[in-house]
Amino acid sequence: MKIGDLLKERGFSVSFEFFPPKTPEGEKQLFETIGELKKLKPTFVSVTYGAGGSTRDRTREIVRRIHENVGLTVMAHLTCIAHTKEELVDILRDYKSIGIENILALRGDVPRDKLDFRSPQGACKYAKELVELIREEFGDYFSVGVASYPEGHPESPNMEWEIRFFKEKVLAGADFSITQMFFDNRYYYNFVERCTKAGINIPIIPGIMPITNFKQIKKFASMCGATIPQSLIDRMEPVEDKPEEVARIGIEFATKQCEDLIRNGVPGLHFYTLNRSRATLEIYKNLKGLI
Ligand code: FAD
């Protein structure tokens, strides 16, 4: 089913994000996680795409297995900077041929291990061009999501810039958006308010990152420009080498964050699961009655 339609029908969406594992053990673990999380009846799940197209076949295979064997609505992430338009159309045509109807259209980043990386001639420079390409070639066949950044993308000089180019992606045909992780809901509320004033009215689903490994999330957060509140740093740093303590605080924090978001009428919650189910399951249990 198309996520754009599901969001309209369901009113509130819960979704989970996975990445394609590199090893057979990782794959086994992922499908166990998906089996556990399926019990929560998510609106959809999504599978990331490696920088520079590095997971092209693995992403496709995981998406296909979820669609055909697990029976959940699935969205394939697709990044455009490392592909020609012809390659992108081939990838999309292939997804269409196996019945995939949802794409998260992204620009992607230059792969960090490829210092001499050059985009191919005529590649899409920004995600907006990928959204346009999808609409030109496939009309309304795909429901298209795009990324958004409540604290601003690291390359955006200010929030006016951020909103201006986010709006371009929406006008190009995006049906909904999923945000970068954030830990202070005020960034999300301010962002949505600015978007509404700018005439952007697609659902903007908050991306939730439950912290179970503080050192790792500190690194992710600094790379993508997400601020970790000082009060949370103060609680996490003294226990950062104690995984059980970190997970306990992380789950408690994410539960409160989600409660506040739900009370403020968000269209859904998108959990970055890192292919594990425990934190998401516990948060979901804590939210019982609210969703
Ligand atoms: P864009 O929307 O193209 O924006 C990138 C920057 O360019 C922004 O600063 C924007 O303001 C600016 N910009 C846009 N248009 C113009 C213009 N015409 N002129 C000047 N500046 C412009 N990465 C992956 O590699 N794989 C994934 O699976 C993946 N999944 C993600 C899922 C979510 C929910 C999010 C939030 C991010 C994800 N990313 C993923 C990361 C993403 O690829 C990076 O953040 C990337 O740097 C930007 O992608 P974008 O689609 O937001 O780019």
Tab-separated table of C-alpha atoms and ligand atoms in Angstrom:
chain	number	residue	atom	x	y	z
A	1	MET	CA	0.000	0.000	0.000
A	2	LYS	CA	1.034	3.585	-0.505
A	3	ILE	CA	2.257	5.302	2.647
A	4	GLY	CA	0.687	8.616	1.592
A	5	ASP	CA	-2.750	6.911	1.601
A	6	LEU	CA	-2.070	5.021	4.851
A	7	LEU	CA	-1.155	8.260	6.615
A	8	LYS	CA	-4.475	9.771	5.548
A	9	GLU	CA	-6.481	6.673	6.544
A	10	ARG	CA	-4.830	5.782	9.832
A	11	GLY	CA	-4.465	9.196	11.422
A	12	PHE	CA	-1.415	8.069	13.420
A	13	SER	CA	1.493	6.086	12.054
A	14	VAL	CA	4.187	3.977	13.709
A	15	SER	CA	7.145	2.950	11.563
A	16	PHE	CA	10.555	1.328	11.925
A	17	GLU	CA	13.790	1.865	10.038
A	18	PHE	CA	16.381	-0.841	9.345
A	19	PHE	CA	19.678	-0.985	7.514
A	20	PRO	CA	20.825	-3.819	5.229
A	21	PRO	CA	23.266	-6.019	7.192
A	22	LYS	CA	26.642	-7.038	5.778
A	23	THR	CA	26.720	-10.629	7.060
A	24	PRO	CA	24.368	-13.648	7.119
A	25	GLU	CA	24.342	-13.417	10.959
A	26	GLY	CA	23.326	-9.768	10.713
A	27	GLU	CA	20.546	-10.713	8.319
A	28	LYS	CA	19.276	-13.429	10.649
A	29	GLN	CA	19.268	-10.921	13.528
A	30	LEU	CA	17.435	-8.362	11.362
A	31	PHE	CA	14.628	-10.753	10.431
A	32	GLU	CA	14.249	-11.770	14.082
A	33	THR	CA	13.925	-8.068	14.936
A	34	ILE	CA	11.385	-7.557	12.145
A	35	GLY	CA	9.418	-10.566	13.427
A	36	GLU	CA	9.289	-9.039	16.930
A	37	LEU	CA	8.369	-5.556	15.719
A	38	LYS	CA	5.722	-6.874	13.310
A	39	LYS	CA	3.636	-7.677	16.399
A	40	LEU	CA	3.238	-3.909	16.942
A	41	LYS	CA	1.433	-3.670	13.565
A	42	PRO	CA	3.529	-0.842	12.127
A	43	THR	CA	2.079	1.310	9.343
A	44	PHE	CA	5.289	0.693	7.395
A	45	VAL	CA	8.965	-0.156	7.736
A	46	SER	CA	11.863	1.254	5.740
A	47	VAL	CA	15.296	0.070	4.606
A	48	THR	CA	18.236	2.448	4.178
A	49	TYR	CA	20.482	2.770	1.130
A	50	GLY	CA	24.275	2.869	1.555
A	51	ALA	CA	26.178	6.036	0.752
A	52	GLY	CA	27.122	6.112	-2.898
A	53	GLY	CA	24.880	3.165	-3.791
A	54	SER	CA	27.064	0.719	-1.840
A	55	THR	CA	24.066	-1.351	-0.683
A	56	ARG	CA	22.088	-1.252	-3.932
A	57	ASP	CA	21.554	-5.035	-4.148
A	58	ARG	CA	21.343	-5.651	-0.404
A	59	THR	CA	18.732	-2.928	0.130
A	60	ARG	CA	16.680	-4.331	-2.752
A	61	GLU	CA	16.907	-7.880	-1.381
A	62	ILE	CA	15.850	-6.912	2.163
A	63	VAL	CA	13.001	-4.774	0.793
A	64	ARG	CA	11.843	-7.672	-1.414
A	65	ARG	CA	11.939	-10.204	1.443
A	66	ILE	CA	9.984	-7.908	3.773
A	67	HIS	CA	7.390	-7.286	1.051
A	68	GLU	CA	7.046	-10.892	-0.131
A	69	ASN	CA	7.722	-12.966	2.987
A	70	VAL	CA	6.903	-10.763	5.992
A	71	GLY	CA	3.961	-8.963	4.436
A	72	LEU	CA	4.600	-5.478	5.836
A	73	THR	CA	4.310	-2.255	3.834
A	74	VAL	CA	7.889	-1.348	3.056
A	75	MET	CA	9.661	1.764	1.794
A	76	ALA	CA	13.020	1.629	0.011
A	77	HIS	CA	15.419	4.525	0.657
A	78	LEU	CA	17.156	5.675	-2.522
A	79	THR	CA	19.984	8.209	-2.777
A	80	CYS	CA	20.727	9.970	-6.038
A	81	ILE	CA	24.202	11.559	-6.042
A	82	ALA	CA	26.114	8.458	-7.112
A	83	HIS	CA	23.792	7.303	-9.928
A	84	THR	CA	22.967	8.480	-13.420
A	85	LYS	CA	19.290	9.217	-14.066
A	86	GLU	CA	19.135	6.062	-16.214
A	87	GLU	CA	20.386	3.954	-13.302
A	88	LEU	CA	17.844	5.550	-10.970
A	89	VAL	CA	15.022	4.808	-13.413
A	90	ASP	CA	16.255	1.190	-13.702
A	91	ILE	CA	16.264	0.794	-9.917
A	92	LEU	CA	12.770	2.293	-9.660
A	93	ARG	CA	11.444	0.182	-12.542
A	94	ASP	CA	12.766	-2.907	-10.786
A	95	TYR	CA	11.039	-1.896	-7.525
A	96	LYS	CA	7.817	-1.358	-9.452
A	97	SER	CA	8.142	-4.797	-11.066
A	98	ILE	CA	8.236	-6.482	-7.626
A	99	GLY	CA	5.339	-4.411	-6.273
A	100	ILE	CA	7.180	-1.838	-4.111
A	101	GLU	CA	5.169	1.398	-3.990
A	102	ASN	CA	7.100	3.580	-1.531
A	103	ILE	CA	10.399	5.414	-1.957
A	104	LEU	CA	12.269	7.761	0.389
A	105	ALA	CA	13.947	10.095	-2.109
A	106	LEU	CA	17.311	11.320	-0.812
A	107	ARG	CA	20.382	13.057	-2.072
A	108	GLY	CA	22.820	11.054	0.076
A	109	ASP	CA	26.326	12.060	1.058
A	110	VAL	CA	29.692	11.626	-0.586
A	111	PRO	CA	31.012	8.278	0.720
A	112	ARG	CA	33.539	9.062	3.479
A	113	ASP	CA	36.003	6.429	2.283
A	114	LYS	CA	36.058	7.789	-1.306
A	115	LEU	CA	37.942	11.066	-1.277
A	116	ASP	CA	38.113	11.135	-5.095
A	117	PHE	CA	34.331	10.618	-5.426
A	118	ARG	CA	32.667	12.419	-8.368
A	119	SER	CA	28.960	12.260	-9.199
A	120	PRO	CA	28.374	10.823	-12.665
A	121	GLN	CA	27.691	13.255	-15.527
A	122	GLY	CA	24.077	14.470	-15.418
A	123	ALA	CA	23.333	12.936	-11.986
A	124	CYS	CA	20.701	14.547	-9.760
A	125	LYS	CA	22.434	17.083	-7.536
A	126	TYR	CA	19.691	17.371	-4.914
A	127	ALA	CA	16.871	15.174	-3.634
A	128	LYS	CA	14.330	17.479	-5.274
A	129	GLU	CA	15.552	16.339	-8.700
A	130	LEU	CA	15.023	12.702	-7.711
A	131	VAL	CA	11.457	13.506	-6.631
A	132	GLU	CA	10.915	15.220	-10.009
A	133	LEU	CA	12.391	12.249	-11.857
A	134	ILE	CA	10.091	9.826	-10.022
A	135	ARG	CA	7.034	11.929	-10.844
A	136	GLU	CA	8.071	12.416	-14.505
A	137	GLU	CA	8.779	8.745	-15.112
A	138	PHE	CA	6.258	7.022	-12.873
A	139	GLY	CA	3.481	9.570	-12.259
A	140	ASP	CA	1.614	8.680	-9.066
A	141	TYR	CA	2.708	5.029	-8.973
A	142	PHE	CA	5.082	5.638	-6.011
A	143	SER	CA	4.298	7.352	-2.750
A	144	VAL	CA	7.358	9.536	-2.193
A	145	GLY	CA	8.841	10.585	1.134
A	146	VAL	CA	11.683	13.058	1.710
A	147	ALA	CA	14.009	13.887	4.610
A	148	SER	CA	13.666	17.021	6.737
A	149	TYR	CA	15.863	18.572	9.401
A	150	PRO	CA	14.291	20.292	12.436
A	151	GLU	CA	17.713	21.693	13.442
A	152	GLY	CA	18.733	22.399	9.840
A	153	HIS	CA	20.847	20.221	7.549
A	154	PRO	CA	24.582	20.690	8.302
A	155	GLU	CA	25.038	22.292	4.853
A	156	SER	CA	22.181	24.778	5.312
A	157	PRO	CA	23.452	28.184	6.472
A	158	ASN	CA	20.170	29.021	8.276
A	159	MET	CA	16.573	27.857	8.779
A	160	GLU	CA	15.150	30.113	6.014
A	161	TRP	CA	17.395	28.253	3.579
A	162	GLU	CA	16.352	24.920	5.101
A	163	ILE	CA	12.625	25.634	4.715
A	164	ARG	CA	13.051	27.091	1.214
A	165	PHE	CA	14.664	23.955	-0.197
A	166	PHE	CA	12.461	21.607	1.830
A	167	LYS	CA	9.459	23.333	0.251
A	168	GLU	CA	10.952	22.754	-3.216
A	169	LYS	CA	11.003	18.996	-2.528
A	170	VAL	CA	7.375	19.138	-1.420
A	171	LEU	CA	6.326	21.116	-4.514
A	172	ALA	CA	8.177	18.581	-6.675
A	173	GLY	CA	5.734	15.942	-5.418
A	174	ALA	CA	6.707	14.575	-1.987
A	175	ASP	CA	3.769	13.095	-0.049
A	176	PHE	CA	5.296	13.073	3.434
A	177	SER	CA	8.554	13.630	5.268
A	178	ILE	CA	10.559	11.905	7.981
A	179	THR	CA	12.819	14.028	10.143
A	180	GLN	CA	16.391	13.631	11.159
A	181	MET	CA	16.724	12.508	14.792
A	182	PHE	CA	16.377	15.224	17.426
A	183	PHE	CA	16.328	15.075	21.225
A	184	ASP	CA	14.668	18.366	22.107
A	185	ASN	CA	11.082	18.518	20.834
A	186	ARG	CA	11.178	22.310	20.646
A	187	TYR	CA	13.249	22.033	17.461
A	188	TYR	CA	10.513	19.899	15.877
A	189	TYR	CA	7.635	22.144	16.988
A	190	ASN	CA	9.414	25.301	15.751
A	191	PHE	CA	10.249	23.609	12.468
A	192	VAL	CA	6.677	22.453	11.848
A	193	GLU	CA	5.360	25.921	12.688
A	194	ARG	CA	7.740	27.512	10.169
A	195	CYS	CA	6.776	24.914	7.561
A	196	THR	CA	3.071	25.606	8.075
A	197	LYS	CA	3.689	29.346	7.694
A	198	ALA	CA	5.602	28.610	4.485
A	199	GLY	CA	2.582	26.679	3.123
A	200	ILE	CA	4.064	23.183	3.586
A	201	ASN	CA	1.267	20.895	4.674
A	202	ILE	CA	2.455	17.314	4.154
A	203	PRO	CA	2.781	15.076	7.264
A	204	ILE	CA	6.202	15.575	8.924
A	205	ILE	CA	6.887	12.416	10.928
A	206	PRO	CA	9.402	12.807	13.764
A	207	GLY	CA	12.383	10.445	13.631
A	208	ILE	CA	13.101	8.948	17.065
A	209	MET	CA	16.509	7.569	17.992
A	210	PRO	CA	16.363	5.604	21.258
A	211	ILE	CA	19.842	5.794	22.787
A	212	THR	CA	21.255	2.396	23.710
A	213	ASN	CA	24.913	3.171	22.949
A	214	PHE	CA	25.757	6.715	24.006
A	215	LYS	CA	29.233	6.911	22.421
A	216	GLN	CA	27.841	5.846	19.049
A	217	ILE	CA	24.879	8.247	19.168
A	218	LYS	CA	27.124	11.147	20.236
A	219	LYS	CA	29.113	10.532	17.037
A	220	PHE	CA	25.988	10.241	14.816
A	221	ALA	CA	24.468	13.334	16.409
A	222	SER	CA	27.538	15.476	15.853
A	223	MET	CA	27.746	14.304	12.214
A	224	CYS	CA	24.153	15.213	11.452
A	225	GLY	CA	23.929	18.326	13.638
A	226	ALA	CA	21.467	16.991	16.242
A	227	THR	CA	21.823	18.622	19.658
A	228	ILE	CA	21.875	16.333	22.698
A	229	PRO	CA	20.494	18.295	25.675
A	230	GLN	CA	23.100	18.958	28.386
A	231	SER	CA	20.802	17.387	31.005
A	232	LEU	CA	20.871	14.116	29.039
A	233	ILE	CA	24.653	14.278	28.527
A	234	ASP	CA	25.032	14.770	32.294
A	235	ARG	CA	23.040	11.595	32.961
A	236	MET	CA	24.632	9.516	30.218
A	237	GLU	CA	28.331	10.341	30.453
A	238	PRO	CA	28.955	8.879	33.917
A	239	VAL	CA	27.423	5.543	32.823
A	240	GLU	CA	28.450	5.443	29.157
A	241	ASP	CA	30.438	2.219	29.654
A	242	LYS	CA	27.504	0.474	31.335
A	243	PRO	CA	25.209	-0.662	28.496
A	244	GLU	CA	22.291	-1.605	30.770
A	245	GLU	CA	22.272	1.809	32.465
A	246	VAL	CA	22.587	3.644	29.134
A	247	ALA	CA	19.667	1.665	27.692
A	248	ARG	CA	17.536	2.285	30.805
A	249	ILE	CA	18.073	6.049	30.643
A	250	GLY	CA	17.747	6.076	26.842
A	251	ILE	CA	14.412	4.249	26.917
A	252	GLU	CA	13.080	6.474	29.700
A	253	PHE	CA	14.151	9.596	27.788
A	254	ALA	CA	12.679	8.445	24.457
A	255	THR	CA	9.421	7.438	26.170
A	256	LYS	CA	9.016	10.961	27.607
A	257	GLN	CA	9.969	12.496	24.264
A	258	CYS	CA	7.339	10.391	22.452
A	259	GLU	CA	4.645	11.105	25.070
A	260	ASP	CA	5.151	14.825	24.569
A	261	LEU	CA	5.104	14.486	20.768
A	262	ILE	CA	1.897	12.426	20.813
A	263	ARG	CA	0.188	14.908	23.153
A	264	ASN	CA	1.120	17.637	20.696
A	265	GLY	CA	-0.584	15.871	17.796
A	266	VAL	CA	2.276	14.515	15.658
A	267	PRO	CA	1.208	12.425	12.614
A	268	GLY	CA	3.296	9.446	13.756
A	269	LEU	CA	6.593	8.187	15.130
A	270	HIS	CA	9.420	6.756	13.019
A	271	PHE	CA	11.907	4.732	15.084
A	272	TYR	CA	15.528	4.371	14.056
A	273	THR	CA	15.894	0.802	15.332
A	274	LEU	CA	19.543	0.083	14.359
A	275	ASN	CA	18.154	-3.416	13.605
A	276	ARG	CA	17.378	-4.146	17.278
A	277	SER	CA	13.915	-4.509	18.762
A	278	ARG	CA	14.351	-4.183	22.518
A	279	ALA	CA	14.364	-0.394	22.963
A	280	THR	CA	11.501	0.172	20.523
A	281	LEU	CA	9.406	-2.606	22.102
A	282	GLU	CA	9.891	-1.167	25.575
A	283	ILE	CA	9.107	2.384	24.515
A	284	TYR	CA	6.007	1.138	22.709
A	285	LYS	CA	4.898	-0.750	25.829
A	286	ASN	CA	5.437	2.396	27.937
A	287	LEU	CA	3.272	4.369	25.495
A	288	LYS	CA	0.329	1.982	25.766
A	289	GLY	CA	-2.926	3.866	25.870
A	290	LEU	CA	-1.464	6.820	23.995
A	291	ILE	CA	-1.093	5.102	20.595
B	1	FAD	P1	18.629	17.587	-0.093
B	1	FAD	O1	17.192	17.739	0.205
B	1	FAD	O2	19.039	17.591	-1.517
B	1	FAD	O3	19.392	18.739	0.726
B	1	FAD	C1	20.787	18.687	0.986
B	1	FAD	C2	21.290	20.100	1.289
B	1	FAD	O4	21.277	20.868	0.073
B	1	FAD	C3	20.420	20.905	2.275
B	1	FAD	O5	21.272	21.728	3.027
B	1	FAD	C4	19.519	21.737	1.356
B	1	FAD	O6	19.065	22.912	1.981
B	1	FAD	C5	20.483	22.041	0.229
B	1	FAD	N1	19.827	22.296	-1.062
B	1	FAD	C6	18.784	21.657	-1.600
B	1	FAD	N2	18.498	22.145	-2.821
B	1	FAD	C7	19.401	23.121	-3.072
B	1	FAD	C8	19.642	24.001	-4.166
B	1	FAD	N3	18.880	23.982	-5.260
B	1	FAD	N4	20.665	24.888	-4.068
B	1	FAD	C9	21.454	24.928	-2.963
B	1	FAD	N5	21.272	24.112	-1.887
B	1	FAD	C10	20.260	23.231	-1.945
B	1	FAD	N6	21.549	8.812	3.671
B	1	FAD	C11	21.904	7.701	3.000
B	1	FAD	O7	23.004	7.662	2.403
B	1	FAD	N7	21.094	6.608	2.960
B	1	FAD	C12	19.879	6.580	3.567
B	1	FAD	O8	19.160	5.580	3.496
B	1	FAD	C13	19.468	7.741	4.300
B	1	FAD	N8	18.280	7.792	4.925
B	1	FAD	C14	17.885	8.941	5.580
B	1	FAD	C15	16.626	8.976	6.196
B	1	FAD	C16	16.199	10.130	6.863
B	1	FAD	C17	14.846	10.147	7.504
B	1	FAD	C18	17.060	11.270	6.927
B	1	FAD	C19	16.625	12.504	7.664
B	1	FAD	C20	18.308	11.237	6.321
B	1	FAD	C21	18.732	10.077	5.636
B	1	FAD	N9	19.985	10.013	4.994
B	1	FAD	C22	20.358	8.872	4.323
B	1	FAD	C23	20.937	11.131	5.079
B	1	FAD	C24	20.843	12.081	3.871
B	1	FAD	O9	21.199	11.409	2.675
B	1	FAD	C25	21.814	13.230	4.121
B	1	FAD	O10	21.367	14.017	5.192
B	1	FAD	C26	22.159	14.105	2.924
B	1	FAD	O11	23.244	14.976	3.309
B	1	FAD	C27	21.043	15.022	2.459
B	1	FAD	O12	20.050	14.359	1.844
B	1	FAD	P2	18.653	15.107	1.490
B	1	FAD	O13	17.862	14.148	0.718
B	1	FAD	O14	18.065	15.698	2.693
B	1	FAD	O15	19.235	16.264	0.533
